[in-house]
């Protein structure tokens, strides 16, 4: 019985190791102030420009966009675009060159996203502008969201000291709902 038990342990050990490593990689994804500043310093394309490029690559409205490290060669923006037909498409925009291309079809947009889109009276670009008026820095992410059931935008702003602030913007009147340090 002990020999059979050991064979099972040996057989499943690689799976357990892979699971442990994947859980550990979650912590690696969190960016330090120095990492954010390095990514932003490599970027030649602003968040606003990336939103325009994404909407040109796939006709529709950007509802979520974030600057990320990319595949190791250059930073990129990953944007979720909702097409006029209600499909959700991921577009990658190279943060150095501005080249944009469809990356992946995600299928039909969620009904909550479509509702928030119809409720919003300002664009994601206007939300970024409002956030930057209230919190100085560089916009690194923006997302259509909700605040107690009402459409809103979450905009992340990297400040000069490396702090990332999350600014929640009302999607109807562009007022600042709250600002807090991002975790």
PDB file of C-alpha atoms in Angstrom:
ATOM      1  CA  UNK A   1       0.000   0.000   0.000  1.00  0.00           C
ATOM      2  CA  UNK A   2       2.789   2.441   0.802  1.00  0.00           C
ATOM      3  CA  UNK A   3       4.425   1.869  -2.608  1.00  0.00           C
ATOM      4  CA  UNK A   4       1.147   2.623  -4.417  1.00  0.00           C
ATOM      5  CA  UNK A   5       0.651   5.727  -2.262  1.00  0.00           C
ATOM      6  CA  UNK A   6       4.175   6.964  -3.153  1.00  0.00           C
ATOM      7  CA  UNK A   7       3.517   6.382  -6.876  1.00  0.00           C
ATOM      8  CA  UNK A   8       0.405   8.573  -6.621  1.00  0.00           C
ATOM      9  CA  UNK A   9       2.351  11.297  -4.835  1.00  0.00           C
ATOM     10  CA  UNK A  10       5.122  11.205  -7.433  1.00  0.00           C
ATOM     11  CA  UNK A  11       2.604  11.226 -10.272  1.00  0.00           C
ATOM     12  CA  UNK A  12       0.731  14.254  -8.887  1.00  0.00           C
ATOM     13  CA  UNK A  13       3.762  16.185  -7.624  1.00  0.00           C
ATOM     14  CA  UNK A  14       4.273  18.057 -10.936  1.00  0.00           C
ATOM     15  CA  UNK A  15       0.628  19.162 -10.867  1.00  0.00           C
ATOM     16  CA  UNK A  16       0.942  20.381  -7.291  1.00  0.00           C
ATOM     17  CA  UNK A  17       4.138  22.253  -8.151  1.00  0.00           C
ATOM     18  CA  UNK A  18       2.513  23.888 -11.182  1.00  0.00           C
ATOM     19  CA  UNK A  19      -0.469  24.945  -9.084  1.00  0.00           C
ATOM     20  CA  UNK A  20       1.774  26.398  -6.386  1.00  0.00           C
ATOM     21  CA  UNK A  21       3.838  28.299  -8.940  1.00  0.00           C
ATOM     22  CA  UNK A  22       0.748  29.702 -10.644  1.00  0.00           C
ATOM     23  CA  UNK A  23      -0.597  30.906  -7.300  1.00  0.00           C
ATOM     24  CA  UNK A  24       2.737  32.505  -6.558  1.00  0.00           C
ATOM     25  CA  UNK A  25       2.713  34.331  -9.889  1.00  0.00           C
ATOM     26  CA  UNK A  26      -0.309  36.348  -8.789  1.00  0.00           C
ATOM     27  CA  UNK A  27       1.929  38.316  -6.430  1.00  0.00           C
ATOM     28  CA  UNK A  28       4.419  38.934  -9.250  1.00  0.00           C
ATOM     29  CA  UNK A  29       1.678  40.626 -11.298  1.00  0.00           C
ATOM     30  CA  UNK A  30       1.343  43.423  -8.716  1.00  0.00           C
ATOM     31  CA  UNK A  31       3.524  46.293  -9.866  1.00  0.00           C
ATOM     32  CA  UNK A  32       5.735  48.326  -7.592  1.00  0.00           C
ATOM     33  CA  UNK A  33       6.032  52.105  -8.075  1.00  0.00           C
ATOM     34  CA  UNK A  34       9.389  51.593  -9.811  1.00  0.00           C
ATOM     35  CA  UNK A  35       7.897  48.980 -12.167  1.00  0.00           C
ATOM     36  CA  UNK A  36       4.981  51.278 -13.079  1.00  0.00           C
ATOM     37  CA  UNK A  37       7.343  54.177 -13.691  1.00  0.00           C
ATOM     38  CA  UNK A  38       9.561  52.008 -15.908  1.00  0.00           C
ATOM     39  CA  UNK A  39       6.562  50.847 -17.962  1.00  0.00           C
ATOM     40  CA  UNK A  40       5.275  54.411 -18.359  1.00  0.00           C
ATOM     41  CA  UNK A  41       8.738  55.717 -19.299  1.00  0.00           C
ATOM     42  CA  UNK A  42       8.943  53.141 -22.128  1.00  0.00           C
ATOM     43  CA  UNK A  43       5.502  54.123 -23.426  1.00  0.00           C
ATOM     44  CA  UNK A  44       5.305  56.691 -26.211  1.00  0.00           C
ATOM     45  CA  UNK A  45       1.535  56.331 -26.626  1.00  0.00           C
ATOM     46  CA  UNK A  46      -0.846  57.839 -24.049  1.00  0.00           C
ATOM     47  CA  UNK A  47      -3.933  56.079 -22.756  1.00  0.00           C
ATOM     48  CA  UNK A  48      -6.106  58.467 -24.814  1.00  0.00           C
ATOM     49  CA  UNK A  49      -4.142  57.709 -27.985  1.00  0.00           C
ATOM     50  CA  UNK A  50      -4.347  53.974 -27.283  1.00  0.00           C
ATOM     51  CA  UNK A  51      -8.142  54.229 -26.914  1.00  0.00           C
ATOM     52  CA  UNK A  52      -8.359  55.923 -30.318  1.00  0.00           C
ATOM     53  CA  UNK A  53      -6.105  53.294 -31.923  1.00  0.00           C
ATOM     54  CA  UNK A  54      -8.137  50.449 -30.386  1.00  0.00           C
ATOM     55  CA  UNK A  55     -11.437  51.926 -31.633  1.00  0.00           C
ATOM     56  CA  UNK A  56      -9.914  52.311 -35.114  1.00  0.00           C
ATOM     57  CA  UNK A  57      -8.641  48.712 -35.148  1.00  0.00           C
ATOM     58  CA  UNK A  58     -12.064  47.377 -34.170  1.00  0.00           C
ATOM     59  CA  UNK A  59     -15.017  49.711 -34.691  1.00  0.00           C
ATOM     60  CA  UNK A  60     -16.810  50.249 -31.418  1.00  0.00           C
ATOM     61  CA  UNK A  61     -16.508  51.748 -27.946  1.00  0.00           C
ATOM     62  CA  UNK A  62     -13.653  51.061 -25.569  1.00  0.00           C
ATOM     63  CA  UNK A  63     -15.058  50.088 -22.169  1.00  0.00           C
ATOM     64  CA  UNK A  64     -11.871  48.857 -20.497  1.00  0.00           C
ATOM     65  CA  UNK A  65      -8.202  49.611 -21.166  1.00  0.00           C
ATOM     66  CA  UNK A  66      -5.017  49.078 -19.181  1.00  0.00           C
ATOM     67  CA  UNK A  67      -1.303  49.564 -19.698  1.00  0.00           C
ATOM     68  CA  UNK A  68       0.641  46.371 -19.066  1.00  0.00           C
ATOM     69  CA  UNK A  69       4.116  44.948 -19.517  1.00  0.00           C
ATOM     70  CA  UNK A  70       3.143  43.098 -22.675  1.00  0.00           C
ATOM     71  CA  UNK A  71       5.096  40.104 -23.873  1.00  0.00           C
ATOM     72  CA  UNK A  72       8.458  41.351 -22.678  1.00  0.00           C
ATOM     73  CA  UNK A  73       9.426  43.222 -25.838  1.00  0.00           C
ATOM     74  CA  UNK A  74       7.431  46.410 -25.298  1.00  0.00           C
ATOM     75  CA  UNK A  75       4.620  47.587 -23.049  1.00  0.00           C
ATOM     76  CA  UNK A  76       1.130  47.423 -24.494  1.00  0.00           C
ATOM     77  CA  UNK A  77      -2.398  48.478 -23.771  1.00  0.00           C
ATOM     78  CA  UNK A  78      -5.064  45.808 -23.614  1.00  0.00           C
ATOM     79  CA  UNK A  79      -8.434  47.251 -24.558  1.00  0.00           C
ATOM     80  CA  UNK A  80     -11.897  45.706 -24.512  1.00  0.00           C
ATOM     81  CA  UNK A  81     -14.001  47.136 -27.322  1.00  0.00           C
ATOM     82  CA  UNK A  82     -17.748  46.601 -27.669  1.00  0.00           C
ATOM     83  CA  UNK A  83     -18.772  46.624 -31.333  1.00  0.00           C
ATOM     84  CA  UNK A  84     -22.044  48.085 -32.658  1.00  0.00           C
ATOM     85  CA  UNK A  85     -23.244  44.453 -32.958  1.00  0.00           C
ATOM     86  CA  UNK A  86     -22.710  43.978 -29.204  1.00  0.00           C
ATOM     87  CA  UNK A  87     -19.619  41.788 -29.482  1.00  0.00           C
ATOM     88  CA  UNK A  88     -16.689  42.188 -27.086  1.00  0.00           C
ATOM     89  CA  UNK A  89     -13.250  42.175 -28.703  1.00  0.00           C
ATOM     90  CA  UNK A  90      -9.808  42.466 -27.094  1.00  0.00           C
ATOM     91  CA  UNK A  91      -7.423  44.785 -28.931  1.00  0.00           C
ATOM     92  CA  UNK A  92      -3.717  45.091 -28.184  1.00  0.00           C
ATOM     93  CA  UNK A  93      -2.078  48.466 -28.778  1.00  0.00           C
ATOM     94  CA  UNK A  94       1.719  48.637 -28.744  1.00  0.00           C
ATOM     95  CA  UNK A  95       2.541  51.402 -26.230  1.00  0.00           C
ATOM     96  CA  UNK A  96       5.717  52.320 -28.098  1.00  0.00           C
ATOM     97  CA  UNK A  97       4.593  52.353 -31.743  1.00  0.00           C
ATOM     98  CA  UNK A  98       0.817  52.725 -31.470  1.00  0.00           C
ATOM     99  CA  UNK A  99       0.238  49.698 -33.709  1.00  0.00           C
ATOM    100  CA  UNK A 100      -3.136  48.175 -32.859  1.00  0.00           C
ATOM    101  CA  UNK A 101      -4.589  44.805 -33.770  1.00  0.00           C
ATOM    102  CA  UNK A 102      -7.450  42.584 -32.747  1.00  0.00           C
ATOM    103  CA  UNK A 103      -6.199  39.990 -30.299  1.00  0.00           C
ATOM    104  CA  UNK A 104      -9.247  37.929 -29.332  1.00  0.00           C
ATOM    105  CA  UNK A 105     -13.021  37.719 -29.789  1.00  0.00           C
ATOM    106  CA  UNK A 106     -14.720  37.357 -26.410  1.00  0.00           C
ATOM    107  CA  UNK A 107     -18.258  36.840 -27.690  1.00  0.00           C
ATOM    108  CA  UNK A 108     -21.370  38.751 -26.774  1.00  0.00           C
ATOM    109  CA  UNK A 109     -20.875  41.674 -24.380  1.00  0.00           C
ATOM    110  CA  UNK A 110     -22.335  41.219 -20.906  1.00  0.00           C
ATOM    111  CA  UNK A 111     -25.776  42.722 -20.429  1.00  0.00           C
ATOM    112  CA  UNK A 112     -24.538  44.801 -17.480  1.00  0.00           C
ATOM    113  CA  UNK A 113     -21.836  46.352 -19.708  1.00  0.00           C
ATOM    114  CA  UNK A 114     -24.415  47.183 -22.385  1.00  0.00           C
ATOM    115  CA  UNK A 115     -26.661  48.762 -19.734  1.00  0.00           C
ATOM    116  CA  UNK A 116     -23.785  50.825 -18.317  1.00  0.00           C
ATOM    117  CA  UNK A 117     -22.878  51.913 -21.852  1.00  0.00           C
ATOM    118  CA  UNK A 118     -26.412  53.109 -22.529  1.00  0.00           C
ATOM    119  CA  UNK A 119     -26.618  54.871 -19.133  1.00  0.00           C
ATOM    120  CA  UNK A 120     -23.268  56.674 -19.554  1.00  0.00           C
ATOM    121  CA  UNK A 121     -23.541  60.220 -20.858  1.00  0.00           C
ATOM    122  CA  UNK A 122     -19.782  60.784 -21.065  1.00  0.00           C
ATOM    123  CA  UNK A 123     -17.143  58.756 -22.893  1.00  0.00           C
ATOM    124  CA  UNK A 124     -14.299  56.867 -21.305  1.00  0.00           C
ATOM    125  CA  UNK A 125     -11.943  59.547 -22.706  1.00  0.00           C
ATOM    126  CA  UNK A 126     -13.950  62.267 -20.942  1.00  0.00           C
ATOM    127  CA  UNK A 127     -13.781  60.252 -17.721  1.00  0.00           C
ATOM    128  CA  UNK A 128      -9.985  60.069 -18.026  1.00  0.00           C
ATOM    129  CA  UNK A 129      -9.865  63.823 -18.596  1.00  0.00           C
ATOM    130  CA  UNK A 130     -12.006  64.444 -15.486  1.00  0.00           C
ATOM    131  CA  UNK A 131      -9.827  62.117 -13.397  1.00  0.00           C
ATOM    132  CA  UNK A 132      -6.638  63.889 -14.496  1.00  0.00           C
ATOM    133  CA  UNK A 133      -8.150  67.264 -13.579  1.00  0.00           C
ATOM    134  CA  UNK A 134      -8.676  66.027 -10.018  1.00  0.00           C
ATOM    135  CA  UNK A 135      -5.507  63.901  -9.625  1.00  0.00           C
ATOM    136  CA  UNK A 136      -2.310  64.821 -11.425  1.00  0.00           C
ATOM    137  CA  UNK A 137      -0.238  62.131 -13.086  1.00  0.00           C
ATOM    138  CA  UNK A 138      -0.412  59.716 -16.002  1.00  0.00           C
ATOM    139  CA  UNK A 139      -3.553  57.703 -16.729  1.00  0.00           C
ATOM    140  CA  UNK A 140      -2.662  54.005 -16.943  1.00  0.00           C
ATOM    141  CA  UNK A 141      -6.102  52.353 -16.943  1.00  0.00           C
ATOM    142  CA  UNK A 142      -9.802  53.128 -17.314  1.00  0.00           C
ATOM    143  CA  UNK A 143     -12.864  50.936 -17.024  1.00  0.00           C
ATOM    144  CA  UNK A 144     -16.615  51.332 -17.322  1.00  0.00           C
ATOM    145  CA  UNK A 145     -18.042  50.183 -14.004  1.00  0.00           C
ATOM    146  CA  UNK A 146     -20.881  50.941 -11.637  1.00  0.00           C
ATOM    147  CA  UNK A 147     -21.274  52.671  -8.306  1.00  0.00           C
ATOM    148  CA  UNK A 148     -24.265  51.423  -6.359  1.00  0.00           C
ATOM    149  CA  UNK A 149     -25.953  50.429  -9.637  1.00  0.00           C
ATOM    150  CA  UNK A 150     -25.222  53.693 -11.461  1.00  0.00           C
ATOM    151  CA  UNK A 151     -22.787  53.803 -14.383  1.00  0.00           C
ATOM    152  CA  UNK A 152     -19.336  55.079 -13.484  1.00  0.00           C
ATOM    153  CA  UNK A 153     -15.728  54.832 -14.617  1.00  0.00           C
ATOM    154  CA  UNK A 154     -12.696  53.729 -12.641  1.00  0.00           C
ATOM    155  CA  UNK A 155      -9.564  55.528 -13.787  1.00  0.00           C
ATOM    156  CA  UNK A 156      -6.105  54.630 -12.454  1.00  0.00           C
ATOM    157  CA  UNK A 157      -3.598  57.466 -12.346  1.00  0.00           C
ATOM    158  CA  UNK A 158       0.132  56.968 -11.720  1.00  0.00           C
ATOM    159  CA  UNK A 159       1.462  59.886  -9.704  1.00  0.00           C
ATOM    160  CA  UNK A 160       5.047  61.217  -9.833  1.00  0.00           C
ATOM    161  CA  UNK A 161       5.940  59.429  -6.572  1.00  0.00           C
ATOM    162  CA  UNK A 162       4.829  56.063  -8.021  1.00  0.00           C
ATOM    163  CA  UNK A 163       1.529  55.932  -6.131  1.00  0.00           C
ATOM    164  CA  UNK A 164      -1.392  54.660  -8.192  1.00  0.00           C
ATOM    165  CA  UNK A 165      -4.634  56.432  -7.375  1.00  0.00           C
ATOM    166  CA  UNK A 166      -8.042  55.055  -8.374  1.00  0.00           C
ATOM    167  CA  UNK A 167     -10.471  57.811  -9.301  1.00  0.00           C
ATOM    168  CA  UNK A 168     -14.163  56.913  -9.627  1.00  0.00           C
ATOM    169  CA  UNK A 169     -15.975  59.203 -12.073  1.00  0.00           C
ATOM    170  CA  UNK A 170     -19.758  59.548 -12.435  1.00  0.00           C
ATOM    171  CA  UNK A 171     -20.590  58.449 -15.997  1.00  0.00           C
ATOM    172  CA  UNK A 172     -23.477  60.932 -16.259  1.00  0.00           C
ATOM    173  CA  UNK A 173     -22.027  64.251 -15.097  1.00  0.00           C
ATOM    174  CA  UNK A 174     -18.240  63.514 -14.939  1.00  0.00           C
ATOM    175  CA  UNK A 175     -18.036  64.432 -11.252  1.00  0.00           C
ATOM    176  CA  UNK A 176     -15.488  62.724  -9.015  1.00  0.00           C
ATOM    177  CA  UNK A 177     -17.244  60.224  -6.749  1.00  0.00           C
ATOM    178  CA  UNK A 178     -14.119  59.295  -4.793  1.00  0.00           C
ATOM    179  CA  UNK A 179     -10.364  59.005  -5.006  1.00  0.00           C
ATOM    180  CA  UNK A 180      -8.348  56.398  -3.159  1.00  0.00           C
ATOM    181  CA  UNK A 181      -4.973  54.718  -3.296  1.00  0.00           C
ATOM    182  CA  UNK A 182      -5.085  51.606  -5.485  1.00  0.00           C
ATOM    183  CA  UNK A 183      -4.112  48.375  -3.756  1.00  0.00           C
TER     184      UNK A 183
END
